[in-house]
Tab-separated table of C-alpha atoms and ligand atoms in Angstrom:
chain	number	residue	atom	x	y	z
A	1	UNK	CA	0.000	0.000	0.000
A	2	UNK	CA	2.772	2.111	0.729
A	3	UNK	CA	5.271	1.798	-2.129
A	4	UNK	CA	5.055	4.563	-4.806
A	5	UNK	CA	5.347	3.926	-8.630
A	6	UNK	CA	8.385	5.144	-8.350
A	7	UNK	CA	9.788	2.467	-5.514
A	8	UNK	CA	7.678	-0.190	-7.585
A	9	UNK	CA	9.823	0.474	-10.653
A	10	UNK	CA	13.050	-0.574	-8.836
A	11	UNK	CA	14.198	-4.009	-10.104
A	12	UNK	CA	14.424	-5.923	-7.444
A	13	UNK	CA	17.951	-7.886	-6.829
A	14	UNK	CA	19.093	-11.781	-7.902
A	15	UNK	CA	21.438	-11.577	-4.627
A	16	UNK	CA	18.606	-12.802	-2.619
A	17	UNK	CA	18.705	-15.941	-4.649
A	18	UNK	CA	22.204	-16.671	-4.300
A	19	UNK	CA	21.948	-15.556	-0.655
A	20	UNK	CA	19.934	-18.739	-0.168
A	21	UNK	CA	21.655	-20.693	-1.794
A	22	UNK	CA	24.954	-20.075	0.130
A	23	UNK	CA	23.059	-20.278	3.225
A	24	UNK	CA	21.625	-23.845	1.648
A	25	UNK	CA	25.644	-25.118	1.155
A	26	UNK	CA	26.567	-23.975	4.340
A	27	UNK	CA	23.874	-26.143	5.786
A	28	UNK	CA	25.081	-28.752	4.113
A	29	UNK	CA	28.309	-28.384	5.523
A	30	UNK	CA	30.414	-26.646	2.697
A	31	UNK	CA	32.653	-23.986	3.476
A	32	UNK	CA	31.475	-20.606	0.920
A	33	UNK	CA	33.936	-19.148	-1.148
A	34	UNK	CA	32.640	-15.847	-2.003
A	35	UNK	CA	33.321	-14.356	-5.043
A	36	UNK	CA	30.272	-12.742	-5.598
A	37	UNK	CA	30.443	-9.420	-4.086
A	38	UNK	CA	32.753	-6.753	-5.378
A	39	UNK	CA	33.829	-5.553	-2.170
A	40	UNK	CA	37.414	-4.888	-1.604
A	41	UNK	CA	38.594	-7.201	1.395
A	42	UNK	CA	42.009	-5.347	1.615
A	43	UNK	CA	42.616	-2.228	4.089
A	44	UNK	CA	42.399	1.047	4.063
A	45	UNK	CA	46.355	2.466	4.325
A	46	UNK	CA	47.374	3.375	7.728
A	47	UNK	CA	47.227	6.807	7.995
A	48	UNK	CA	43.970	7.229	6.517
A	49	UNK	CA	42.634	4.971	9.192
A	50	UNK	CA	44.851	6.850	11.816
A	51	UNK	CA	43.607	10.171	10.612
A	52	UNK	CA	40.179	9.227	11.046
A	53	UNK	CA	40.177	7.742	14.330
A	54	UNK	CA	42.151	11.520	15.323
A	55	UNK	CA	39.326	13.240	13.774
A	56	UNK	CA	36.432	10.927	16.306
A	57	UNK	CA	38.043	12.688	18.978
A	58	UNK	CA	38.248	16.004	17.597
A	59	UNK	CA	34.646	17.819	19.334
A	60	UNK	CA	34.960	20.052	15.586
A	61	UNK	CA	34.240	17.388	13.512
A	62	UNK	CA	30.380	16.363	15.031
A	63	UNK	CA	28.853	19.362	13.952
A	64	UNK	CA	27.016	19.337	9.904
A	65	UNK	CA	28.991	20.041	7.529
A	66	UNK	CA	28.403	23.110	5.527
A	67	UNK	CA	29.360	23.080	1.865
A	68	UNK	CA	32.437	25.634	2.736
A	69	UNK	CA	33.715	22.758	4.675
A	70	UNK	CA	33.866	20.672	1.797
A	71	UNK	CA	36.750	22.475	0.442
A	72	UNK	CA	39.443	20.713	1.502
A	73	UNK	CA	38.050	17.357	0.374
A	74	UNK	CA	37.492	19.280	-2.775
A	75	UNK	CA	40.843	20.839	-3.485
A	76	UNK	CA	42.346	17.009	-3.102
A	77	UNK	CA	40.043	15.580	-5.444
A	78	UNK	CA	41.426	18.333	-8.075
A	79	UNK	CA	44.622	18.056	-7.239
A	80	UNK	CA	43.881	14.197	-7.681
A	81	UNK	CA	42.627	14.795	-11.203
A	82	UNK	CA	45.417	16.857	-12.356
A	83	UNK	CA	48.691	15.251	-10.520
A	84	UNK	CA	46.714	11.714	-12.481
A	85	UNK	CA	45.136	12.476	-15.906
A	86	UNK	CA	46.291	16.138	-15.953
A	87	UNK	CA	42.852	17.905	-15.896
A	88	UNK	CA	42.837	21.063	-14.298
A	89	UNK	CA	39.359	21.970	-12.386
A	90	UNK	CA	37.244	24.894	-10.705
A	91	UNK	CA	37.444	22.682	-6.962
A	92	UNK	CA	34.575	25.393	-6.020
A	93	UNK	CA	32.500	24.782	-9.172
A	94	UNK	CA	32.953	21.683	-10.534
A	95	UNK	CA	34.072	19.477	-7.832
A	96	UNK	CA	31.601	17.911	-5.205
A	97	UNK	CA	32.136	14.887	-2.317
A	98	UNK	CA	29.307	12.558	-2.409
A	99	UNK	CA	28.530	9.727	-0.201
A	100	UNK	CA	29.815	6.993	-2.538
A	101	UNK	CA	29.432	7.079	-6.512
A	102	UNK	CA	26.319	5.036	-6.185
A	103	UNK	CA	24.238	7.860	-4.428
A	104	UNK	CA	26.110	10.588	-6.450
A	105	UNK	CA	24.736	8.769	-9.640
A	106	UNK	CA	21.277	8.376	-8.309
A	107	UNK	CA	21.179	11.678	-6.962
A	108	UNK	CA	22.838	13.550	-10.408
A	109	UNK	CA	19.990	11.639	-12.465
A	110	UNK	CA	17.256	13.741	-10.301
A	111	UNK	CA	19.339	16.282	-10.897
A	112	UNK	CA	20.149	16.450	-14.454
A	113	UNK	CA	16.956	15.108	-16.128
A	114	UNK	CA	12.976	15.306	-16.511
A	115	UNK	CA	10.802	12.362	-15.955
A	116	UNK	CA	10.536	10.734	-19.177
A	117	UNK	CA	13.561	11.900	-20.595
A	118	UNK	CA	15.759	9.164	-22.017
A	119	UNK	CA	18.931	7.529	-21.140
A	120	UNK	CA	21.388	5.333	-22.813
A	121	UNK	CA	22.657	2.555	-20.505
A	122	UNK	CA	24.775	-0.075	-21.233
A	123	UNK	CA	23.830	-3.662	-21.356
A	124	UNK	CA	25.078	-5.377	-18.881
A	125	UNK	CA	25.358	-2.898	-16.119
A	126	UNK	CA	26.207	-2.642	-12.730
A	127	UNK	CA	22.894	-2.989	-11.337
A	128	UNK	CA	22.082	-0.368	-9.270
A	129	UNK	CA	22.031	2.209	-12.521
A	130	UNK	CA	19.206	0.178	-12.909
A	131	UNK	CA	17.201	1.132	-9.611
A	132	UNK	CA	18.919	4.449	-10.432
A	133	UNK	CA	17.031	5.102	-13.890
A	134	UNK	CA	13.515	3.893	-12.037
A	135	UNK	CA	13.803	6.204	-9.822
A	136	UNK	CA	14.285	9.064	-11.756
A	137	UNK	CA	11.312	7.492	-14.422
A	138	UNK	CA	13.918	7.520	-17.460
A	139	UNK	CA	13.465	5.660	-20.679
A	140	UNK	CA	16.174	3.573	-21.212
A	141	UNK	CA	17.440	2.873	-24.450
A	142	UNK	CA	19.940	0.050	-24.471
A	143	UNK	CA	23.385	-0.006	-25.138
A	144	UNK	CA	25.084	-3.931	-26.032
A	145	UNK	CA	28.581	-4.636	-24.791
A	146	UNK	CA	29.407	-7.085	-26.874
A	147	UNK	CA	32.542	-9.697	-26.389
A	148	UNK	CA	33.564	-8.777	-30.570
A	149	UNK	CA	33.887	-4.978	-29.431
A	150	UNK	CA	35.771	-5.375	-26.435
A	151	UNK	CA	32.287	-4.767	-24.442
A	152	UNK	CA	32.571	-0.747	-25.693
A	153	UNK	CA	29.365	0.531	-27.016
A	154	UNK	CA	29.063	1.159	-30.922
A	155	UNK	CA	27.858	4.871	-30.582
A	156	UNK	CA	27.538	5.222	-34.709
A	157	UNK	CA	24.828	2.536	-34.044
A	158	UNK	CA	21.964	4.418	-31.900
A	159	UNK	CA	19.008	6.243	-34.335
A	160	UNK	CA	19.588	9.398	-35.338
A	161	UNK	CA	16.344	9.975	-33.833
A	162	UNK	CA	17.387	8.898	-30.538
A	163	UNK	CA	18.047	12.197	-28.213
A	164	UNK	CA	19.333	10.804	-25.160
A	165	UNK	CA	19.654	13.242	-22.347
A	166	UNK	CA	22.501	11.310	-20.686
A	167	UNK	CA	24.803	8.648	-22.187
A	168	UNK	CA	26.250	6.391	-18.844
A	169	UNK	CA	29.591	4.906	-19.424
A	170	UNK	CA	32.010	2.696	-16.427
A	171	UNK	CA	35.183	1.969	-17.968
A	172	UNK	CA	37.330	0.063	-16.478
A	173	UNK	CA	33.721	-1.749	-16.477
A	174	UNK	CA	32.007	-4.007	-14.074
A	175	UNK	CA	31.058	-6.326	-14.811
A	176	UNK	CA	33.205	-7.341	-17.966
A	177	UNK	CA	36.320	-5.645	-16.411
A	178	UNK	CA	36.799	-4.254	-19.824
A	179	UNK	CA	38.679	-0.961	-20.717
A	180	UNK	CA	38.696	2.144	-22.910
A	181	UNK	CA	40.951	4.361	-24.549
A	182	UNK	CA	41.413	8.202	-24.070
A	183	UNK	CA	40.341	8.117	-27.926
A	184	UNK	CA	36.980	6.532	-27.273
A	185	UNK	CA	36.115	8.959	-24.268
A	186	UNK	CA	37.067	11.797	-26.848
A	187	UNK	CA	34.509	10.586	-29.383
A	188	UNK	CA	31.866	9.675	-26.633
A	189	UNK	CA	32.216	13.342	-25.415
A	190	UNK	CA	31.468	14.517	-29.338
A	191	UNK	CA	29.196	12.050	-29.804
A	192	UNK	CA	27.691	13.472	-26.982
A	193	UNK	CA	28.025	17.183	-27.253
A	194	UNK	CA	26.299	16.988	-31.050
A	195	UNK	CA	23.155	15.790	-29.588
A	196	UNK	CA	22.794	17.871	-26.480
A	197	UNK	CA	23.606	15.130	-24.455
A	198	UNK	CA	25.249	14.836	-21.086
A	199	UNK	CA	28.484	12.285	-20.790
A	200	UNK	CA	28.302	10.744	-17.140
A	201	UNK	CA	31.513	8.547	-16.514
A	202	UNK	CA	30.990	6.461	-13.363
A	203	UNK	CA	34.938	6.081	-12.103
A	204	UNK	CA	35.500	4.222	-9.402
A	205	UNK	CA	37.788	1.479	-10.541
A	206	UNK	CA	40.574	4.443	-11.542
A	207	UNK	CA	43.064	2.962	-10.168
A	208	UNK	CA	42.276	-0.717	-10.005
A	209	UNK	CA	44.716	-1.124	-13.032
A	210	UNK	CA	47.640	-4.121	-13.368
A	211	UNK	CA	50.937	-3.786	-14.676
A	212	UNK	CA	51.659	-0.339	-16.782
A	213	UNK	CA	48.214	-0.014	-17.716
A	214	UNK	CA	46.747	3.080	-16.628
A	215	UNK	CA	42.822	3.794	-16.736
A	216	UNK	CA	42.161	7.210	-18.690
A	217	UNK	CA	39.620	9.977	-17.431
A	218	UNK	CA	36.698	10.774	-19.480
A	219	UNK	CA	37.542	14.404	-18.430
A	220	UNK	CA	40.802	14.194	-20.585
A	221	UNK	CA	38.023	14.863	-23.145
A	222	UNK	CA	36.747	18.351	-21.349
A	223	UNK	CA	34.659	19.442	-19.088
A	224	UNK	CA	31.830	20.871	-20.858
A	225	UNK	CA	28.391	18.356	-20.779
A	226	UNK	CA	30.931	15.522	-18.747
A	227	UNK	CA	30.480	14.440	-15.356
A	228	UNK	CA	32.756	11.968	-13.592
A	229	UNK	CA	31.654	9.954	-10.078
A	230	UNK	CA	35.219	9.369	-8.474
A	231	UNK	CA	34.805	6.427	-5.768
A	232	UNK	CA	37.249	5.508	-2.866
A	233	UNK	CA	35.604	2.322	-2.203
A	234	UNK	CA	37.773	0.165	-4.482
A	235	UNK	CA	40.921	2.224	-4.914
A	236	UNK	CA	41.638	2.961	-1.380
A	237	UNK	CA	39.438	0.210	-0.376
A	238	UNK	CA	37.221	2.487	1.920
A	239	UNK	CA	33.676	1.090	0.976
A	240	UNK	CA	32.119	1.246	4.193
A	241	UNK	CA	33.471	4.702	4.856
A	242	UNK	CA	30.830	5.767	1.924
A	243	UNK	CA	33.184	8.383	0.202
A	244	UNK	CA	33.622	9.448	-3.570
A	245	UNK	CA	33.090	12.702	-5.267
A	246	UNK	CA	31.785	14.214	-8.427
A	247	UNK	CA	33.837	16.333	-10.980
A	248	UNK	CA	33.244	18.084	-14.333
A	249	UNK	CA	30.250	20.608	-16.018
A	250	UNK	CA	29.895	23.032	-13.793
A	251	UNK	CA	26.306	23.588	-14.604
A	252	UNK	CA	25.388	19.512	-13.851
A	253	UNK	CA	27.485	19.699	-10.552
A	254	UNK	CA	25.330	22.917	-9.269
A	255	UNK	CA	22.551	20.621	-10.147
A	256	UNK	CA	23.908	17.915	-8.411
A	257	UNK	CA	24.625	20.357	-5.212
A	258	UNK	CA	20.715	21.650	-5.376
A	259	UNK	CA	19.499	18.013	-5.117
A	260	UNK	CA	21.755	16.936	-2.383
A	261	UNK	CA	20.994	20.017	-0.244
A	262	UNK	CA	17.616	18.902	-0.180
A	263	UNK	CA	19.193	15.062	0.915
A	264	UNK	CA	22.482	15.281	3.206
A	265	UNK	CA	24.865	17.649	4.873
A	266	UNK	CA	28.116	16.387	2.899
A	267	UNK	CA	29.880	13.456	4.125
A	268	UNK	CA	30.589	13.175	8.085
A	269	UNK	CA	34.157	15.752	8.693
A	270	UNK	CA	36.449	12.787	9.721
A	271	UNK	CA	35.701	11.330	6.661
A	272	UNK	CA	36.272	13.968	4.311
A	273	UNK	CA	39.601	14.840	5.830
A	274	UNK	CA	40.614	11.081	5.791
A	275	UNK	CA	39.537	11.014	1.933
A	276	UNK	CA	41.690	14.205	1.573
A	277	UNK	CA	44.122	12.506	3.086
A	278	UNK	CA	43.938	9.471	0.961
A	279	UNK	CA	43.632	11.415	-2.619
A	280	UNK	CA	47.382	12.744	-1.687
A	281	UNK	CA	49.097	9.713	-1.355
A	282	UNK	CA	51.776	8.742	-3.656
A	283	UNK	CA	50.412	7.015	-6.421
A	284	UNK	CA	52.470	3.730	-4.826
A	285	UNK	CA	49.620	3.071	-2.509
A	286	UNK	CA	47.262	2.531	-5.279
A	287	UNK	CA	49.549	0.443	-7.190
A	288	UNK	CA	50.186	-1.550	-4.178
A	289	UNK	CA	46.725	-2.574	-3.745
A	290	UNK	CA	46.451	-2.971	-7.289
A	291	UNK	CA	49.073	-5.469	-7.618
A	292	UNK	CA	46.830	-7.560	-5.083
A	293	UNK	CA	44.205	-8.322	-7.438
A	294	UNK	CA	46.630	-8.613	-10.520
A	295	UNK	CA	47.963	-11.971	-8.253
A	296	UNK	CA	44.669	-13.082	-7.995
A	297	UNK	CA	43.863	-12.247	-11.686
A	298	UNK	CA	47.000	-13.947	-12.554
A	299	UNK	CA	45.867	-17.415	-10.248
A	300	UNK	CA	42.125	-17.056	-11.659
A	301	UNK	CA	42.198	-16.654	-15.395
A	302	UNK	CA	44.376	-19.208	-16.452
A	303	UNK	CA	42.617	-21.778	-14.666
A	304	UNK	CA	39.512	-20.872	-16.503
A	305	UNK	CA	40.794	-21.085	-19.542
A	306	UNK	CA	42.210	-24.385	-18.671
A	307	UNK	CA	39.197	-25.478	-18.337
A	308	UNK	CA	37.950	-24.379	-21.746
A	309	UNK	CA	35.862	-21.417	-20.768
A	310	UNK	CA	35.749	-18.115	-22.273
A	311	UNK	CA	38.057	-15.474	-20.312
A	312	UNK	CA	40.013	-12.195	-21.437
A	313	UNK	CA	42.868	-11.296	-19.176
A	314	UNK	CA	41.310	-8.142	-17.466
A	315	UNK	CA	43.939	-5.324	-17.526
A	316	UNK	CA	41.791	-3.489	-14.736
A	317	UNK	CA	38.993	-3.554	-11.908
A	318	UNK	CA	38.388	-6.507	-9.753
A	319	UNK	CA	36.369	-9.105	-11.716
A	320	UNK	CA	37.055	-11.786	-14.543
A	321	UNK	CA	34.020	-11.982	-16.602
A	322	UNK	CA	33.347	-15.321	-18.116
A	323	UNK	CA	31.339	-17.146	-20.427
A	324	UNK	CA	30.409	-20.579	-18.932
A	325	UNK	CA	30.760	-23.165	-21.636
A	326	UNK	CA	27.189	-24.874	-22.713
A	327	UNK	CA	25.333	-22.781	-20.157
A	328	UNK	CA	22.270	-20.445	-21.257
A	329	UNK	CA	20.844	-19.426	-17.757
A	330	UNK	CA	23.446	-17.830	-15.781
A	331	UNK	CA	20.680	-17.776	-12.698
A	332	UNK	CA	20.028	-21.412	-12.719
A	333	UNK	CA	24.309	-22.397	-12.797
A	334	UNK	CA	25.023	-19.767	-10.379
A	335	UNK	CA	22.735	-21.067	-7.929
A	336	UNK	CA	23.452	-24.304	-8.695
A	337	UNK	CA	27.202	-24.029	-8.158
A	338	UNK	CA	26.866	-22.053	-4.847
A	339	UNK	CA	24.914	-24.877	-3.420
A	340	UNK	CA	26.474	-28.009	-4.604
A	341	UNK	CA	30.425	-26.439	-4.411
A	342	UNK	CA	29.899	-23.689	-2.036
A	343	UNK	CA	31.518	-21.189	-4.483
A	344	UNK	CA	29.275	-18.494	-4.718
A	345	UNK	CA	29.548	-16.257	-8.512
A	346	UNK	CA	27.384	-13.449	-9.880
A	347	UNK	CA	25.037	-15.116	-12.753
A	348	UNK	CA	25.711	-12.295	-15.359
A	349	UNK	CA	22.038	-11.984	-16.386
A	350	UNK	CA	21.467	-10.380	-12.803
A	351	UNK	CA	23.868	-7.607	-14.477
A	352	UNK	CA	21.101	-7.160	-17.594
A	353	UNK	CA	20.094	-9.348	-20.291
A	354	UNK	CA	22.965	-8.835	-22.203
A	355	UNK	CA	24.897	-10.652	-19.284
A	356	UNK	CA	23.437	-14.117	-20.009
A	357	UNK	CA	25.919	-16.989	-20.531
A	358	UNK	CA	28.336	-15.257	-18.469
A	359	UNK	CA	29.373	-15.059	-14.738
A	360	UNK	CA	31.346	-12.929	-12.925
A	361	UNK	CA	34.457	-13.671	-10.409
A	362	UNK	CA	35.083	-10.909	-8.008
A	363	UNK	CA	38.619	-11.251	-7.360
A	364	UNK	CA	37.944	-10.829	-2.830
A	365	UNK	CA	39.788	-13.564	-2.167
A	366	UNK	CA	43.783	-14.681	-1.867
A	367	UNK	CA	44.876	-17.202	-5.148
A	368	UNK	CA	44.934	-20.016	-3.494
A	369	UNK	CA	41.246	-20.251	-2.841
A	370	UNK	CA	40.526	-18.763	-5.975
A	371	UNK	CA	42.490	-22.258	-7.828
A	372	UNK	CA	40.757	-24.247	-5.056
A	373	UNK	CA	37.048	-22.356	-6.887
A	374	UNK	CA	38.214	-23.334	-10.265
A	375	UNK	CA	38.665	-26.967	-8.986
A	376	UNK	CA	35.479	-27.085	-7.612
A	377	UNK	CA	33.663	-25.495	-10.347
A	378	UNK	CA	35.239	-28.110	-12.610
A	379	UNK	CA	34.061	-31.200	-10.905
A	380	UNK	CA	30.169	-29.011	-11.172
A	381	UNK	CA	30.750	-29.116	-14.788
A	382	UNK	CA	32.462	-32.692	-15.380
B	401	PLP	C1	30.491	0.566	-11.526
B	401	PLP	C2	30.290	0.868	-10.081
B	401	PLP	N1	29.845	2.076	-9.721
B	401	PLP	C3	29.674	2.395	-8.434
B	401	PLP	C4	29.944	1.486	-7.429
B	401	PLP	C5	29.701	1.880	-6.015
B	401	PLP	O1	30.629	2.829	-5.609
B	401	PLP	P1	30.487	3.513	-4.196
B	401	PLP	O2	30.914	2.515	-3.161
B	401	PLP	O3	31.387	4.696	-4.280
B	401	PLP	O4	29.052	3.895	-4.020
B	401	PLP	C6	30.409	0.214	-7.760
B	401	PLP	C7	30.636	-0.787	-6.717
B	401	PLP	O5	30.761	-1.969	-6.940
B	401	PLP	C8	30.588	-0.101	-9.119
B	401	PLP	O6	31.037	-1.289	-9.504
């Protein structure tokens, strides 16, 4: 009775089902191997958690914060964006903190478009953009990521008489861990700009990236009708700590700023100044963590292929994305292999419909157990 159209229209999640099912295994006596959550199990570095705790003690910090407070927060993520992809920013214009890209995308949606309006989202997606789009009652017009394009979207392909009001793009990707090049954000951004339409580049795998690879930023391509959600979930490994920010068209980030007035008061002080903190550490941090995953990458893929299924080598973010051989519901074998093995995957249709035949390995655990998965997984399919 009390659920609005607009709550109605959120898809509801496939986790539940696989949440059973692990809790099925375990009663069978398995132990779960987990690698269906993309939630970084490293730590945050040392300081930032040392700066924080400082800041629980410090009376200053309880009070709201008021958007002046933000700047600090602020002038690090600039200084962020131009020490890393050399973009130089207005930090009092076109730089926000949010509480985590996923409500800064959800919250820049309400901000930036009309009921009705349409978007372009890619197929498959990280699912909240999904519950995302309800909300805001956008049309979405799909966008495949297909496995002969290196999962980027074919742009040239969308009707002429398609007039998107925002084109969403997540490279390095989840779920197909796939990448793009500085080139491709350049002709998003004209794509984009032509038709009146705003870029949003969700971010927060940045630094996630192996070996010399380095992840470009869509604001390499300008600022004007771009947006970029910046996340340090994954690549300071501060999910819980609910941190990110926005950066890019000033007008869409005043938006942004109008709609979250109305929401929150900024993310709590101690937080923002860890964040700061966090955004000026030598880039080796990052790699560091980085390197983490790239082991596990390194255990995972290989094994997969040896076992004849379809795998690319991811160069960034923390998932393998593969295509299960002889498997057409990705629902039915997920499930299946969390309660017969007790290793527990993401059934790629729960990422959109262009996910089916896939699954998805978040790489959250150390190599060994992620071999011991593959074994396990093997004897599923024998
Ligand atoms: C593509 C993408 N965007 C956003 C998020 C969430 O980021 P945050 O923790 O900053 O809300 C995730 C988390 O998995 C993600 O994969």
């Amino acid at each position: 009775m009390w659920s609005s159209r607009r709550a109605a229209a959120v898809p509801g999640s496939v986790f539940s089902l696989m949440d059973a099912a692990k809790s099925r295994a375990r009663g069978r006596g398995l132990d779960i191997i987990d690698l269906s959550i993309g939630s970084s199990d490293l730590n945050p570095p040392d300081v930032v958690l040392d700066a924080l705790r400082e800041a629980t003690h410090n009376p200053a910090t309880y009070r709201y914060p008021l958007f002046s407070d933000t700047q600090p927060l602020r002038d690090a993520a600039a200084a962020y964006l131009k020490r890393r992809f050399d973009v130089t920013l207005n930090a009092d214009t076109e730089v926000l903190p949010l509480i985590g890209a996923q409500e800064g995308l959800a919250h820049l949606l309400l901000a930036v478009t009309d009921p009705g309006d349409s978007i372009l989202l890619p197929d498959p997606c990280y699912p909240p953009y999904l519950g995302a789009v309800a909300v805001a009652g956008l049309n979405v017009v799909t966008l495949p990521l297909l496995p002969e394009r290196g999962f980027l979207p074919d742009l040239n392909a969308v009707p002429d008489n398609v007039n998107p009001r925002v084109l969403l793009l997540n490279y390095p990707n989840n779920p197909t861990s796939a990448v793009a090049t500085r080139e491709f954000f350049q002709e998003a951004a004209a794509w984009c700009r032509e038709r009146g339409t705003l870029l949003i580049h969700d971010h927060p795998y940045a630094e996630l990236t192996f070996g010399n690879y380095r992840a470009p930023s869509a604001l390499e391509a300008g600022t004007t009708g771009v947006v970029e959600l910046h996340s340090l979930s994954k690549t300071h490994h501060m999910g819980g700590f609910r941190v990110g920010f926005a950066a890019g068209d000033a007008h869409a980030i005043a938006a942004l700023a109008r709609v979250k007035g109305a929401v929150d008061f900024h993310p709590y002080l101690g937080i923002q100044h860890a964040a700061a903190l966090a955004l000026g550490l030598p880039d080796e941090v990052c790699r560091a963590g980085a390197s983490v995953f790239q082991e596990r990458r390194d255990a995972l893929v290989p094994a997969l292929q040896s076992l004849g299924w379809e795998v690319q080598t991811p160069q960034a973010s923390m998932y393998a994305w593969a295509r299960v051989p002889g498997v057409t519901d990705s629902i039915t074998y997920a499930v299946n292999a969390a309660e017969q093995t007790g290793v527990a995957l993401s059934p790629g249709r729960a990422f959109g419909a262009g996910g089916e035949g896939f699954v998805r390995f978040a790489l959250v655990q150390p190599p060994d157990k992620l071999q011991e998965a593959v074994r396990r997984l093997a004897e599923l399919n024998a």
